[in-house]
């Protein structure tokens, strides 16, 4: 079992930056990690994922070049660094963990993830 708690959300002006953190209750080695978001009135969508080795990453087209996902397995924590934020980035951001034996495995499909956090609100003003 893995409990995930997101933090770092808040209100920021367009063009600003935020760093989200996801703290896990146990070691996250052997778990690919992902970030998803749900804008108001819309369905949950993929944002970024990172393999348990940290070597492979994958991003949605809407955040490429602006967001960076990273992890520190020793601290049981995954991060999402968000730069050049836009109003359309406004959403509840969720952290998720996906158990897989492959060190280079990543997933953009929410159905593959085993554990989810409660989410943290990010609001970007224009």
PDB file of C-alpha atoms in Angstrom:
ATOM      1  CA  UNK A   1       0.000   0.000   0.000  1.00  0.00           C
ATOM      2  CA  UNK A   2       1.178   3.493  -0.864  1.00  0.00           C
ATOM      3  CA  UNK A   3      -0.354   6.679   0.499  1.00  0.00           C
ATOM      4  CA  UNK A   4       0.356   9.808  -1.551  1.00  0.00           C
ATOM      5  CA  UNK A   5       0.011  13.411  -0.373  1.00  0.00           C
ATOM      6  CA  UNK A   6       0.391  16.354  -2.753  1.00  0.00           C
ATOM      7  CA  UNK A   7       1.496  19.814  -1.676  1.00  0.00           C
ATOM      8  CA  UNK A   8       2.685  23.085  -3.179  1.00  0.00           C
ATOM      9  CA  UNK A   9      -0.450  24.207  -4.966  1.00  0.00           C
ATOM     10  CA  UNK A  10      -1.800  27.712  -4.735  1.00  0.00           C
ATOM     11  CA  UNK A  11      -2.633  30.898  -6.587  1.00  0.00           C
ATOM     12  CA  UNK A  12      -0.097  32.278  -9.045  1.00  0.00           C
ATOM     13  CA  UNK A  13      -0.110  34.927 -11.751  1.00  0.00           C
ATOM     14  CA  UNK A  14       0.240  33.922 -15.395  1.00  0.00           C
ATOM     15  CA  UNK A  15       3.902  33.535 -16.291  1.00  0.00           C
ATOM     16  CA  UNK A  16       4.843  32.511 -12.782  1.00  0.00           C
ATOM     17  CA  UNK A  17       6.148  29.237 -11.393  1.00  0.00           C
ATOM     18  CA  UNK A  18       5.177  26.627  -8.825  1.00  0.00           C
ATOM     19  CA  UNK A  19       6.716  23.417  -7.559  1.00  0.00           C
ATOM     20  CA  UNK A  20       4.400  20.602  -6.562  1.00  0.00           C
ATOM     21  CA  UNK A  21       5.574  17.770  -4.337  1.00  0.00           C
ATOM     22  CA  UNK A  22       4.120  14.320  -3.773  1.00  0.00           C
ATOM     23  CA  UNK A  23       5.203  12.562  -0.592  1.00  0.00           C
ATOM     24  CA  UNK A  24       4.757   8.795  -0.392  1.00  0.00           C
ATOM     25  CA  UNK A  25       4.274   6.754   2.767  1.00  0.00           C
ATOM     26  CA  UNK A  26       6.813   4.138   1.701  1.00  0.00           C
ATOM     27  CA  UNK A  27       9.673   3.613  -0.734  1.00  0.00           C
ATOM     28  CA  UNK A  28       8.603   4.340  -4.302  1.00  0.00           C
ATOM     29  CA  UNK A  29      11.314   2.323  -6.009  1.00  0.00           C
ATOM     30  CA  UNK A  30       9.667  -0.021  -8.569  1.00  0.00           C
ATOM     31  CA  UNK A  31       6.868   2.508  -9.127  1.00  0.00           C
ATOM     32  CA  UNK A  32       6.567   4.688 -12.154  1.00  0.00           C
ATOM     33  CA  UNK A  33       5.116   7.997 -10.998  1.00  0.00           C
ATOM     34  CA  UNK A  34       2.735  10.315 -12.777  1.00  0.00           C
ATOM     35  CA  UNK A  35       0.981  13.644 -12.520  1.00  0.00           C
ATOM     36  CA  UNK A  36      -2.551  14.163 -13.796  1.00  0.00           C
ATOM     37  CA  UNK A  37      -4.858  17.146 -13.583  1.00  0.00           C
ATOM     38  CA  UNK A  38      -8.559  17.891 -13.755  1.00  0.00           C
ATOM     39  CA  UNK A  39      -9.624  21.372 -14.891  1.00  0.00           C
ATOM     40  CA  UNK A  40     -13.003  22.690 -13.706  1.00  0.00           C
ATOM     41  CA  UNK A  41     -15.832  20.985 -15.559  1.00  0.00           C
ATOM     42  CA  UNK A  42     -13.490  18.719 -17.531  1.00  0.00           C
ATOM     43  CA  UNK A  43     -12.197  15.165 -17.352  1.00  0.00           C
ATOM     44  CA  UNK A  44      -8.908  14.153 -15.767  1.00  0.00           C
ATOM     45  CA  UNK A  45      -5.979  14.443 -18.161  1.00  0.00           C
ATOM     46  CA  UNK A  46      -2.381  13.281 -18.279  1.00  0.00           C
ATOM     47  CA  UNK A  47       0.417  15.730 -17.478  1.00  0.00           C
ATOM     48  CA  UNK A  48       3.751  13.929 -16.957  1.00  0.00           C
ATOM     49  CA  UNK A  49       5.287  10.602 -15.945  1.00  0.00           C
ATOM     50  CA  UNK A  50       8.707   9.360 -14.833  1.00  0.00           C
ATOM     51  CA  UNK A  51      10.137   5.836 -14.601  1.00  0.00           C
ATOM     52  CA  UNK A  52      11.298   4.472 -11.262  1.00  0.00           C
ATOM     53  CA  UNK A  53      14.907   4.752 -12.428  1.00  0.00           C
ATOM     54  CA  UNK A  54      14.365   8.430 -13.246  1.00  0.00           C
ATOM     55  CA  UNK A  55      15.866   7.888 -16.699  1.00  0.00           C
ATOM     56  CA  UNK A  56      12.675   8.053 -18.779  1.00  0.00           C
ATOM     57  CA  UNK A  57      10.153  10.878 -18.767  1.00  0.00           C
ATOM     58  CA  UNK A  58       7.148  11.694 -20.918  1.00  0.00           C
ATOM     59  CA  UNK A  59       4.977  14.816 -21.080  1.00  0.00           C
ATOM     60  CA  UNK A  60       1.714  15.881 -22.611  1.00  0.00           C
ATOM     61  CA  UNK A  61       2.110  18.234 -25.559  1.00  0.00           C
ATOM     62  CA  UNK A  62       0.456  21.055 -23.636  1.00  0.00           C
ATOM     63  CA  UNK A  63       3.206  21.175 -20.971  1.00  0.00           C
ATOM     64  CA  UNK A  64       6.347  20.172 -22.899  1.00  0.00           C
ATOM     65  CA  UNK A  65       9.108  22.709 -22.405  1.00  0.00           C
ATOM     66  CA  UNK A  66       7.366  24.282 -19.403  1.00  0.00           C
ATOM     67  CA  UNK A  67       6.985  21.490 -16.827  1.00  0.00           C
ATOM     68  CA  UNK A  68       9.642  19.159 -15.446  1.00  0.00           C
ATOM     69  CA  UNK A  69       8.962  15.980 -13.494  1.00  0.00           C
ATOM     70  CA  UNK A  70      11.645  14.627 -11.166  1.00  0.00           C
ATOM     71  CA  UNK A  71      11.941  12.189  -8.285  1.00  0.00           C
ATOM     72  CA  UNK A  72      14.043  11.523  -5.225  1.00  0.00           C
ATOM     73  CA  UNK A  73      13.544   7.899  -4.252  1.00  0.00           C
ATOM     74  CA  UNK A  74      15.592   8.338  -1.069  1.00  0.00           C
ATOM     75  CA  UNK A  75      13.052  10.939   0.100  1.00  0.00           C
ATOM     76  CA  UNK A  76      10.042   9.008  -1.255  1.00  0.00           C
ATOM     77  CA  UNK A  77       9.066  12.126  -3.164  1.00  0.00           C
ATOM     78  CA  UNK A  78       8.214  13.119  -6.732  1.00  0.00           C
ATOM     79  CA  UNK A  79       8.121  16.718  -7.941  1.00  0.00           C
ATOM     80  CA  UNK A  80       6.506  18.707 -10.705  1.00  0.00           C
ATOM     81  CA  UNK A  81       8.270  21.980 -11.512  1.00  0.00           C
ATOM     82  CA  UNK A  82       5.901  24.234 -13.426  1.00  0.00           C
ATOM     83  CA  UNK A  83       7.190  27.297 -15.271  1.00  0.00           C
ATOM     84  CA  UNK A  84       5.523  29.868 -17.534  1.00  0.00           C
ATOM     85  CA  UNK A  85       2.135  29.009 -16.112  1.00  0.00           C
ATOM     86  CA  UNK A  86      -0.973  29.802 -18.131  1.00  0.00           C
ATOM     87  CA  UNK A  87      -4.613  30.221 -17.061  1.00  0.00           C
ATOM     88  CA  UNK A  88      -5.436  26.945 -18.830  1.00  0.00           C
ATOM     89  CA  UNK A  89      -3.124  25.166 -16.360  1.00  0.00           C
ATOM     90  CA  UNK A  90      -5.701  25.828 -13.638  1.00  0.00           C
ATOM     91  CA  UNK A  91      -6.791  22.460 -12.250  1.00  0.00           C
ATOM     92  CA  UNK A  92      -6.625  20.050  -9.359  1.00  0.00           C
ATOM     93  CA  UNK A  93      -3.326  18.199  -9.738  1.00  0.00           C
ATOM     94  CA  UNK A  94      -3.087  14.548  -8.711  1.00  0.00           C
ATOM     95  CA  UNK A  95      -0.048  12.393  -8.048  1.00  0.00           C
ATOM     96  CA  UNK A  96      -0.209   8.677  -8.869  1.00  0.00           C
ATOM     97  CA  UNK A  97       1.980   5.563  -8.516  1.00  0.00           C
ATOM     98  CA  UNK A  98       2.139   2.655 -10.983  1.00  0.00           C
ATOM     99  CA  UNK A  99       3.915  -0.547  -9.928  1.00  0.00           C
ATOM    100  CA  UNK A 100       6.031  -2.062 -12.699  1.00  0.00           C
ATOM    101  CA  UNK A 101       9.174  -4.193 -12.756  1.00  0.00           C
ATOM    102  CA  UNK A 102      10.687  -2.395 -15.758  1.00  0.00           C
ATOM    103  CA  UNK A 103      13.040   0.395 -14.754  1.00  0.00           C
ATOM    104  CA  UNK A 104      12.283   2.397 -17.910  1.00  0.00           C
ATOM    105  CA  UNK A 105       8.499   2.007 -17.792  1.00  0.00           C
ATOM    106  CA  UNK A 106       6.298   5.102 -18.040  1.00  0.00           C
ATOM    107  CA  UNK A 107       2.550   5.439 -18.539  1.00  0.00           C
ATOM    108  CA  UNK A 108       0.222   8.200 -19.685  1.00  0.00           C
ATOM    109  CA  UNK A 109      -2.917   6.124 -19.033  1.00  0.00           C
ATOM    110  CA  UNK A 110      -4.711   6.721 -15.754  1.00  0.00           C
ATOM    111  CA  UNK A 111      -6.036   3.149 -15.796  1.00  0.00           C
ATOM    112  CA  UNK A 112      -2.552   1.697 -15.218  1.00  0.00           C
ATOM    113  CA  UNK A 113      -1.955   3.527 -11.918  1.00  0.00           C
ATOM    114  CA  UNK A 114      -2.461   1.738  -8.623  1.00  0.00           C
ATOM    115  CA  UNK A 115      -2.471   4.558  -6.054  1.00  0.00           C
ATOM    116  CA  UNK A 116      -3.655   8.157  -6.098  1.00  0.00           C
ATOM    117  CA  UNK A 117      -3.306  11.193  -3.882  1.00  0.00           C
ATOM    118  CA  UNK A 118      -6.103  13.553  -2.857  1.00  0.00           C
ATOM    119  CA  UNK A 119      -4.977  16.365  -5.144  1.00  0.00           C
ATOM    120  CA  UNK A 120      -3.784  19.943  -4.754  1.00  0.00           C
ATOM    121  CA  UNK A 121      -5.388  23.007  -6.324  1.00  0.00           C
ATOM    122  CA  UNK A 122      -3.416  25.154  -8.765  1.00  0.00           C
ATOM    123  CA  UNK A 123      -5.025  28.402  -9.887  1.00  0.00           C
ATOM    124  CA  UNK A 124      -3.376  30.643 -12.487  1.00  0.00           C
ATOM    125  CA  UNK A 125      -4.767  34.142 -12.883  1.00  0.00           C
ATOM    126  CA  UNK A 126      -4.611  36.071 -16.141  1.00  0.00           C
TER     127      UNK A 126
END
